[in-house]
mmCIF file of C-alpha atoms in Angstrom:
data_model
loop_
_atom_site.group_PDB
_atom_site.id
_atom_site.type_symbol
_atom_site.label_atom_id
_atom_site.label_comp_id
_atom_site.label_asym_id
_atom_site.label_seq_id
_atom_site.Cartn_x
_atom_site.Cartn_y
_atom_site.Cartn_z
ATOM 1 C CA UNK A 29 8.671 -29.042 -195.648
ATOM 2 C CA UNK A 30 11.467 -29.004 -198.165
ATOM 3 C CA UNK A 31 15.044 -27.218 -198.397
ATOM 4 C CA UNK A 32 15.299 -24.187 -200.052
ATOM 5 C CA UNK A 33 17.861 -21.423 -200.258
ATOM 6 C CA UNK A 34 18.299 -17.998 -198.811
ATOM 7 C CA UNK A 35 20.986 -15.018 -199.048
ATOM 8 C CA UNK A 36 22.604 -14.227 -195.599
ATOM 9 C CA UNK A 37 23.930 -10.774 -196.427
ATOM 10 C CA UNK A 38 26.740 -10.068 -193.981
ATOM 11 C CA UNK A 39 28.196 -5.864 -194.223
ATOM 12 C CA UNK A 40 31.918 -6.050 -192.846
ATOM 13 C CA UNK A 41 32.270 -2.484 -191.975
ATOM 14 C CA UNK A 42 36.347 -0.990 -191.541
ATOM 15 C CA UNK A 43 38.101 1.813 -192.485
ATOM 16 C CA UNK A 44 39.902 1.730 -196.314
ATOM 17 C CA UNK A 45 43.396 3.316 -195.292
ATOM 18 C CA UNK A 46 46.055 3.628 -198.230
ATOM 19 C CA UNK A 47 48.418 0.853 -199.324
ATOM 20 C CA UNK A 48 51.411 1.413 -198.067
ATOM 21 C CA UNK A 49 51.815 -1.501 -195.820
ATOM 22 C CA UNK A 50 50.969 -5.371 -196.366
ATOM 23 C CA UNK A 51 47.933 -5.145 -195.203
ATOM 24 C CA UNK A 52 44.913 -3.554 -195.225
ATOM 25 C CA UNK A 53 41.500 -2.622 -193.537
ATOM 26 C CA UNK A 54 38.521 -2.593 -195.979
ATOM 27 C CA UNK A 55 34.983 -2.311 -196.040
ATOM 28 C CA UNK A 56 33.029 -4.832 -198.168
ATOM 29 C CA UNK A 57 29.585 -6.607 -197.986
ATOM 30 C CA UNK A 58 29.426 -10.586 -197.631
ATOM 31 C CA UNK A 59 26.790 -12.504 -199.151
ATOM 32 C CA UNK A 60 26.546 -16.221 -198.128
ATOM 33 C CA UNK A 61 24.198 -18.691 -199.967
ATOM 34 C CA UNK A 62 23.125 -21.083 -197.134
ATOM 35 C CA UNK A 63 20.366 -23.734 -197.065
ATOM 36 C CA UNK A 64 17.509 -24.350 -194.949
ATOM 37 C CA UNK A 65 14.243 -26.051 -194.224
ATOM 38 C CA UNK A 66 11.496 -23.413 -195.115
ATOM 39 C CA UNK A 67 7.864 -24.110 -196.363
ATOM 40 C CA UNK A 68 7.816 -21.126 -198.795
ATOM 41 C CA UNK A 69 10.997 -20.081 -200.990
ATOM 42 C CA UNK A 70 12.236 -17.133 -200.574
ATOM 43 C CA UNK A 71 15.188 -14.862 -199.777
ATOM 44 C CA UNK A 72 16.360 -13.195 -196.821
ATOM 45 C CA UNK A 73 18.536 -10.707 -195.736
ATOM 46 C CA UNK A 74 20.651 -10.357 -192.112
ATOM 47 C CA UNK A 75 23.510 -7.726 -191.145
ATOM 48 C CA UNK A 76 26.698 -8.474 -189.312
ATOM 49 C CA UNK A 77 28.847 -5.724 -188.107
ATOM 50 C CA UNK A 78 32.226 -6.808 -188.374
ATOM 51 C CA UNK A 79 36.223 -5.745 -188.894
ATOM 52 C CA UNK A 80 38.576 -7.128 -191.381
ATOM 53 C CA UNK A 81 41.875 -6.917 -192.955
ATOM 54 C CA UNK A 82 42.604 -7.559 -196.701
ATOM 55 C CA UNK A 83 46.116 -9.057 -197.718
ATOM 56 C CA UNK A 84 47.397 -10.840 -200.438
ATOM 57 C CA UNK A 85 47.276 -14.730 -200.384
ATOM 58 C CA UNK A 86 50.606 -14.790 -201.699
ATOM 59 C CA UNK A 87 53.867 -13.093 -200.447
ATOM 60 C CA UNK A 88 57.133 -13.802 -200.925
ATOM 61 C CA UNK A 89 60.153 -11.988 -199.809
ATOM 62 C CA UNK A 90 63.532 -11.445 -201.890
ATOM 63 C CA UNK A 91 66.350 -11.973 -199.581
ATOM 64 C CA UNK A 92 70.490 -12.370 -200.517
ATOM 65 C CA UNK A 93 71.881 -15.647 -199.345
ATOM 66 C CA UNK A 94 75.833 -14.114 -199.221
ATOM 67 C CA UNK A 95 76.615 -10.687 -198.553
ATOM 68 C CA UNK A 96 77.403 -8.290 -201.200
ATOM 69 C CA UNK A 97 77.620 -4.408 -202.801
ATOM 70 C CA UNK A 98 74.360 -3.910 -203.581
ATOM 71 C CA UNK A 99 73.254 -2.870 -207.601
ATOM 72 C CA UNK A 100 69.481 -2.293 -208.593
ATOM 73 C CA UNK A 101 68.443 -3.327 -211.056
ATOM 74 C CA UNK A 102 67.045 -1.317 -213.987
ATOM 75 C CA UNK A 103 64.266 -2.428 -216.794
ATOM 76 C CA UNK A 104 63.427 0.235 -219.425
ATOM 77 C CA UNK A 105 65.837 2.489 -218.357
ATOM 78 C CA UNK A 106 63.817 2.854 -214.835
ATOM 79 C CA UNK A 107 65.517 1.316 -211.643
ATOM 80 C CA UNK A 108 63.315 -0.834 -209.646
ATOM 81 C CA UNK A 109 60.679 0.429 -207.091
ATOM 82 C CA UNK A 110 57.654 -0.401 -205.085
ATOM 83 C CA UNK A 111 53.991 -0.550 -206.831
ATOM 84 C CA UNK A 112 55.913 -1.609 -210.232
ATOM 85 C CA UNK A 113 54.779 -5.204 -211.995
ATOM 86 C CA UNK A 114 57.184 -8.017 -211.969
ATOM 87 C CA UNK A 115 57.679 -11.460 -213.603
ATOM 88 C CA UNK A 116 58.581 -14.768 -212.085
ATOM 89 C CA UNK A 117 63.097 -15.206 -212.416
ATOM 90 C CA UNK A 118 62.723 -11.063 -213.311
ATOM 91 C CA UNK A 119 66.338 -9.758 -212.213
ATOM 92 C CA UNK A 120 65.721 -7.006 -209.375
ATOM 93 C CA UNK A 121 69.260 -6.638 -208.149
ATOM 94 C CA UNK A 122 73.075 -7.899 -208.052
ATOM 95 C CA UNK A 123 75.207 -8.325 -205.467
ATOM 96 C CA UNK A 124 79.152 -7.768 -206.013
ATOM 97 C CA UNK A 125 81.659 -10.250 -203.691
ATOM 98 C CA UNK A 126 84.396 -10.771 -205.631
ATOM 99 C CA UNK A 127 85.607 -13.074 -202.554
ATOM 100 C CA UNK A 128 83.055 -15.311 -202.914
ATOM 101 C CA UNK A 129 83.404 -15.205 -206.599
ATOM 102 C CA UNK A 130 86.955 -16.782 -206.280
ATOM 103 C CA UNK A 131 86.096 -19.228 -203.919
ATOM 104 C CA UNK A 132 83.037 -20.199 -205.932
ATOM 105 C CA UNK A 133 86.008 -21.311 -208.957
ATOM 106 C CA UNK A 134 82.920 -21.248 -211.356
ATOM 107 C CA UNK A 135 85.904 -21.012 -214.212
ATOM 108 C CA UNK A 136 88.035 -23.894 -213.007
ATOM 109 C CA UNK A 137 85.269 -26.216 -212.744
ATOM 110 C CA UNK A 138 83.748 -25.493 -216.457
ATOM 111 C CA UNK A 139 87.684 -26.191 -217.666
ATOM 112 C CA UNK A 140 87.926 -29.759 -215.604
ATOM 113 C CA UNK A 141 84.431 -30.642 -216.918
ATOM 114 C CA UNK A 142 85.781 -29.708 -220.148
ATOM 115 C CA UNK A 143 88.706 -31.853 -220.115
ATOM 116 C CA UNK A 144 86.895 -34.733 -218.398
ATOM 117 C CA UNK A 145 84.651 -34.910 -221.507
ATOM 118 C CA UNK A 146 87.372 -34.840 -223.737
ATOM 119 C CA UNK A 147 88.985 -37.650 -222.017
ATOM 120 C CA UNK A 148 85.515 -39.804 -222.180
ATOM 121 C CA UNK A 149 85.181 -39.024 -225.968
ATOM 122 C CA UNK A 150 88.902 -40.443 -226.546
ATOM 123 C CA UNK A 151 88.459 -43.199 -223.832
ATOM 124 C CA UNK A 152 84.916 -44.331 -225.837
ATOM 125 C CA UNK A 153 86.777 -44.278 -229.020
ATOM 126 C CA UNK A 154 89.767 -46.884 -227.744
ATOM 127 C CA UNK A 155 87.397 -49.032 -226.080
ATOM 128 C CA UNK A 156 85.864 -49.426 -229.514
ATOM 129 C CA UNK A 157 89.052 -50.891 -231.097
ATOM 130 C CA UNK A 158 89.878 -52.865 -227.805
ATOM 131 C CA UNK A 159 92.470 -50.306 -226.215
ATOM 132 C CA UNK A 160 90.634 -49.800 -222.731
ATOM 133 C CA UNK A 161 88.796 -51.875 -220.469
ATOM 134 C CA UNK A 162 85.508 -51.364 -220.107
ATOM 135 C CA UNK A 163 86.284 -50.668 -216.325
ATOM 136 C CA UNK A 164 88.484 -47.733 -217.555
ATOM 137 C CA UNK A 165 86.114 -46.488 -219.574
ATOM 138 C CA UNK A 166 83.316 -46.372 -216.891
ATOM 139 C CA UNK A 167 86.206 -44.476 -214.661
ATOM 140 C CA UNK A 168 86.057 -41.537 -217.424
ATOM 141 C CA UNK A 169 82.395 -41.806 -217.269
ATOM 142 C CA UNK A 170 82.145 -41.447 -213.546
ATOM 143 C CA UNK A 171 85.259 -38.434 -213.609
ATOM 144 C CA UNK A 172 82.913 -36.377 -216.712
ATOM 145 C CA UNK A 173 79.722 -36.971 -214.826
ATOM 146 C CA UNK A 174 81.629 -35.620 -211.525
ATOM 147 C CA UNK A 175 82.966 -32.644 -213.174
ATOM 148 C CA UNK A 176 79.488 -31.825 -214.780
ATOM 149 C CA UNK A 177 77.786 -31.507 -211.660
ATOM 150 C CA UNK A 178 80.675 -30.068 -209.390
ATOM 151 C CA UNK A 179 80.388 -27.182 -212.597
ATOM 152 C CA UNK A 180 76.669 -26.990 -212.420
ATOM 153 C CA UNK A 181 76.768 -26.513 -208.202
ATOM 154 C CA UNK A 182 79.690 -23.703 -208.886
ATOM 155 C CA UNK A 183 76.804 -21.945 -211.451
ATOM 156 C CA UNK A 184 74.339 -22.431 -208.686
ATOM 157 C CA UNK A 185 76.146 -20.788 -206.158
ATOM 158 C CA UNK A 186 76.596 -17.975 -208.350
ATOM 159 C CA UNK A 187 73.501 -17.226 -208.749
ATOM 160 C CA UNK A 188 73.109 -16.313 -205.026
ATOM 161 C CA UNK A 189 74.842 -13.021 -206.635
ATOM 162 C CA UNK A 190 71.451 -12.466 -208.551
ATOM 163 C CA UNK A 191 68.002 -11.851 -206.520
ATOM 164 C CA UNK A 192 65.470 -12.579 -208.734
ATOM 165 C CA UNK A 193 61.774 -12.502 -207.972
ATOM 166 C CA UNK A 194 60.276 -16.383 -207.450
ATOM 167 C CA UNK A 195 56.717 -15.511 -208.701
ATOM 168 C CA UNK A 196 54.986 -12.533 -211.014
ATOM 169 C CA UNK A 197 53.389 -9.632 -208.439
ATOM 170 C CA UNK A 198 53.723 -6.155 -207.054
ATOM 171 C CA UNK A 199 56.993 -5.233 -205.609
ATOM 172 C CA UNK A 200 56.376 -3.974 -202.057
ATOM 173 C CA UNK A 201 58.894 -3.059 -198.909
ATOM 174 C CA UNK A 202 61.585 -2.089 -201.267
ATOM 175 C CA UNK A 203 64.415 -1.177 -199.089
ATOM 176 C CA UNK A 204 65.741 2.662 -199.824
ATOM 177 C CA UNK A 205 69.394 1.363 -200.045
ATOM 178 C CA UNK A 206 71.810 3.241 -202.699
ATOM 179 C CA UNK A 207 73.715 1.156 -205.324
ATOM 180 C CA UNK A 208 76.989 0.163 -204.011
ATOM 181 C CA UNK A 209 75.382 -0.053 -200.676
ATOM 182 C CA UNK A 210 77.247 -3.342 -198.506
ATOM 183 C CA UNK A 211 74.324 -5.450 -197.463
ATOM 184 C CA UNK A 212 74.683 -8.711 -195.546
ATOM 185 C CA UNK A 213 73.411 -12.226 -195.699
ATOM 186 C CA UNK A 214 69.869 -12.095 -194.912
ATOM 187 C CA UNK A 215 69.463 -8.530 -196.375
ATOM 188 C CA UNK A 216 65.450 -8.583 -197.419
ATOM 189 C CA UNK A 217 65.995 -6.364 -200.547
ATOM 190 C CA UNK A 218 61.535 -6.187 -200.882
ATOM 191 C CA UNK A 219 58.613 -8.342 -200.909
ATOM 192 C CA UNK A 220 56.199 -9.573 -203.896
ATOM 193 C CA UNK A 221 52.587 -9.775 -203.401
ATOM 194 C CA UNK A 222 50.334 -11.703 -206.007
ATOM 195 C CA UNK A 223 47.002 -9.660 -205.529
ATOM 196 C CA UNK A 224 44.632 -12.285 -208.120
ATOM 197 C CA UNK A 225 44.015 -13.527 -204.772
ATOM 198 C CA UNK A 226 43.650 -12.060 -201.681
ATOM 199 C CA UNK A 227 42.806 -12.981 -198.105
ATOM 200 C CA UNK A 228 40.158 -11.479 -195.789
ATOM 201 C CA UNK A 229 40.668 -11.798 -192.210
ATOM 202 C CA UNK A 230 37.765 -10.774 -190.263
ATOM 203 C CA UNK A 231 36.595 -10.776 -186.815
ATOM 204 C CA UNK A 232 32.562 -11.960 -186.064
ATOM 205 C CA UNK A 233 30.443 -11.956 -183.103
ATOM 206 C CA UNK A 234 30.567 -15.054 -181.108
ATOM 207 C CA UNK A 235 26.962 -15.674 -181.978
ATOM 208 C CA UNK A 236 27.189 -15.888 -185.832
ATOM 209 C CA UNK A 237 30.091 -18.707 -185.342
ATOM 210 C CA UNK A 238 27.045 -21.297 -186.073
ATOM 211 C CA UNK A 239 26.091 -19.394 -189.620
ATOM 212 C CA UNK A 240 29.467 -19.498 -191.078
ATOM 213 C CA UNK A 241 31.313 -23.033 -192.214
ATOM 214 C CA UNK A 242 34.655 -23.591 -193.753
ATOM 215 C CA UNK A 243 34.093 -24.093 -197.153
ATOM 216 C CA UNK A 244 30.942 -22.426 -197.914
ATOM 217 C CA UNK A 245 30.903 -19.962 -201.371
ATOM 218 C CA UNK A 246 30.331 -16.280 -200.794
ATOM 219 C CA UNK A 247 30.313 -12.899 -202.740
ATOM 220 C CA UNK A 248 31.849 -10.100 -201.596
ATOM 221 C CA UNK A 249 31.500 -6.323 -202.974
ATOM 222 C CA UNK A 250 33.821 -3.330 -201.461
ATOM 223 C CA UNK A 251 32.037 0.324 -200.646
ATOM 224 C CA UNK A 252 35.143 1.671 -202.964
ATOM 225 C CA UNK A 253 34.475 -0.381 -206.127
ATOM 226 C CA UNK A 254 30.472 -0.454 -205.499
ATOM 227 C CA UNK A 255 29.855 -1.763 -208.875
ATOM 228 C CA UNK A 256 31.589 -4.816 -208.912
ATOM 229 C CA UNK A 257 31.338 -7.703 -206.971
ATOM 230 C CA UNK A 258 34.129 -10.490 -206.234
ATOM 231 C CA UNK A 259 33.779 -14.507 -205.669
ATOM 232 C CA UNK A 260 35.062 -15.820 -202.752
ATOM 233 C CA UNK A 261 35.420 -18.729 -199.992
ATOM 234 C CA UNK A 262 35.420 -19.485 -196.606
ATOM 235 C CA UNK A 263 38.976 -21.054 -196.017
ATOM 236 C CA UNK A 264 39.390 -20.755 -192.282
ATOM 237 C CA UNK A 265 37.733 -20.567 -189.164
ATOM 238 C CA UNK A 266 39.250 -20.161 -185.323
ATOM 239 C CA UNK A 267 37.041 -21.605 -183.178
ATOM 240 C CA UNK A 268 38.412 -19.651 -180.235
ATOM 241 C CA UNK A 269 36.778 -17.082 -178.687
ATOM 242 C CA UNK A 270 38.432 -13.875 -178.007
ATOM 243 C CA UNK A 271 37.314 -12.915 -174.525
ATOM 244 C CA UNK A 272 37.479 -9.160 -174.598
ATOM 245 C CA UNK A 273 35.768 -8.555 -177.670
ATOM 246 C CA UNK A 274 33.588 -11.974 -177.666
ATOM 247 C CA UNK A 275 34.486 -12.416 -181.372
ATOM 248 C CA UNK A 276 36.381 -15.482 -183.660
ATOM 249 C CA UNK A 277 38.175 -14.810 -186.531
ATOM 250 C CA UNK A 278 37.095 -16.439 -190.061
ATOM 251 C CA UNK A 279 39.153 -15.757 -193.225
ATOM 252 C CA UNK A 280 37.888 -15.779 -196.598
ATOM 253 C CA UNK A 281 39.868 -16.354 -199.696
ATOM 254 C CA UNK A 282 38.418 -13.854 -202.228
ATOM 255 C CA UNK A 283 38.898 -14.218 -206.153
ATOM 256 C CA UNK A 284 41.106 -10.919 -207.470
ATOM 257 C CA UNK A 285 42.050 -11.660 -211.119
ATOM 258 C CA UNK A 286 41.844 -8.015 -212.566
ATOM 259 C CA UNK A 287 43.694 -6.832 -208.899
ATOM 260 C CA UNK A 288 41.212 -4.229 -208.099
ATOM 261 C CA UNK A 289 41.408 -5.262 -204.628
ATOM 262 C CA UNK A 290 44.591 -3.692 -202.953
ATOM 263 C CA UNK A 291 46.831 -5.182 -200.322
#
């Protein structure tokens, strides 16, 4: 006898509902290459019934650190909204605290880092013809290097007044809040999902647990897009049973580069 390989086709039947929310249910089928010990080659075909919800792998939410008046923002004369592409550090909105501004001192600390450096650049200069010690001079060192960073941690905290997004997606869950709107900290302004690669959470029968394996490659085509097909993974596997339904839950991490698969 020698190993050979067959095609375990799996269909993963649900209901494609719009894409309004994070998630998703969608009906695809699942082929899985797996190996066995046959004595003629061949391939070979089995269907599993099954539920599943499509999301994107990656999701981050934009959320203000101080409290503020609220200002979308705009890009090509269009303010922000949901189902519109963004970049990674792509401004989506201001907040206005003119209190926190103040205490921030973002102006005094650029003007004492300013002066500090002066101070080094004449302190280097008499140490040169002998007018400072060399423990003075590291003194103006240590006060420029001081006021550098006490400047850069003022910019910092400024930026809190800027919500940028932290990775290139959809923007999703944009809150319907009007400019000038007074939001607090821990106001979750929207969400951005990167859809090249999505997540499929599905739920098996208890008896196919022993046919599926963490790792193994599988290819995945959706009853909407019927003419195109999609690499994907096994990433996960719950071992636990769910006793009312006598299913597990596997999730497969499914390759979207051209985002035809919604989330």
């Amino acid at each position: 006898m020698r190993s050979t390989t067959r095609a375990l086709a799996l269909i993963l039947i649900a209901g494609l509902q719009g894409c309004q929310s994070s998630e998703e249910q969608s009906a695809v089928d699942l082929t899985i290459p797996v190996s066995t010990a046959k004595v003629t080659t061949g391939s070979i075909a089995s269907t599993i019934l099954a539920t599943g919800t499509l999301r994107a792998a990656r999701e981050e939410r934009i959320v203000s650190e101080v409290a503020g008046r609220l200002q979308l923002a705009a890009h090509q004369g269009r303010k922000i909204r949901n189902g519109m592409r963004v970049h990674k550090g792509m401004l989506l909105a201001t907040l206005e605290n003119e209190e926190y501004r103040l205490t921030v001192r973002a102006d005094a600390r650029k003007l004492e880092m300013e002066n500090a450096q002066r101070e080094l650049e004449k302190q280097e200069a008499l140490f040169k013809e002998g007018g400072v010690t060399e423990k003075e001079l590291e003194i103006a060192r240590s006060t420029a290097l001081d006021t550098r960073l006490n400047y850069e941690s003022a910019l910092l905290k400024l930026e809190k007044l800027r919500l940028t997004s932290p990775i290139s997606g959809t923007l999703t869950l944009l809150q319907s809040a009007a400019d000038g709107t007074l939001v607090p900290a821990g106001f979750q302004l929207a969400t951005v999902s990167d859809n090249r690669s999505v997540l499929l959470d599905l739920h098996l029968p208890n008896s196919d647990m022993s046919r599926i394996r963490t790792g193994q490659r599988v290819t995945v085509s959706t009853y909407a897009i019927e003419e195109k097909t999609f690499a994907g993974e096994v990433v996960a596997i719950d071992p636990s049973i769910n006793p009312q339904t006598r299913t597990f839950t596997t999730q497969i991490r499914i390759a979207n580069p051209e985002g035809l698969l919604r989330s």
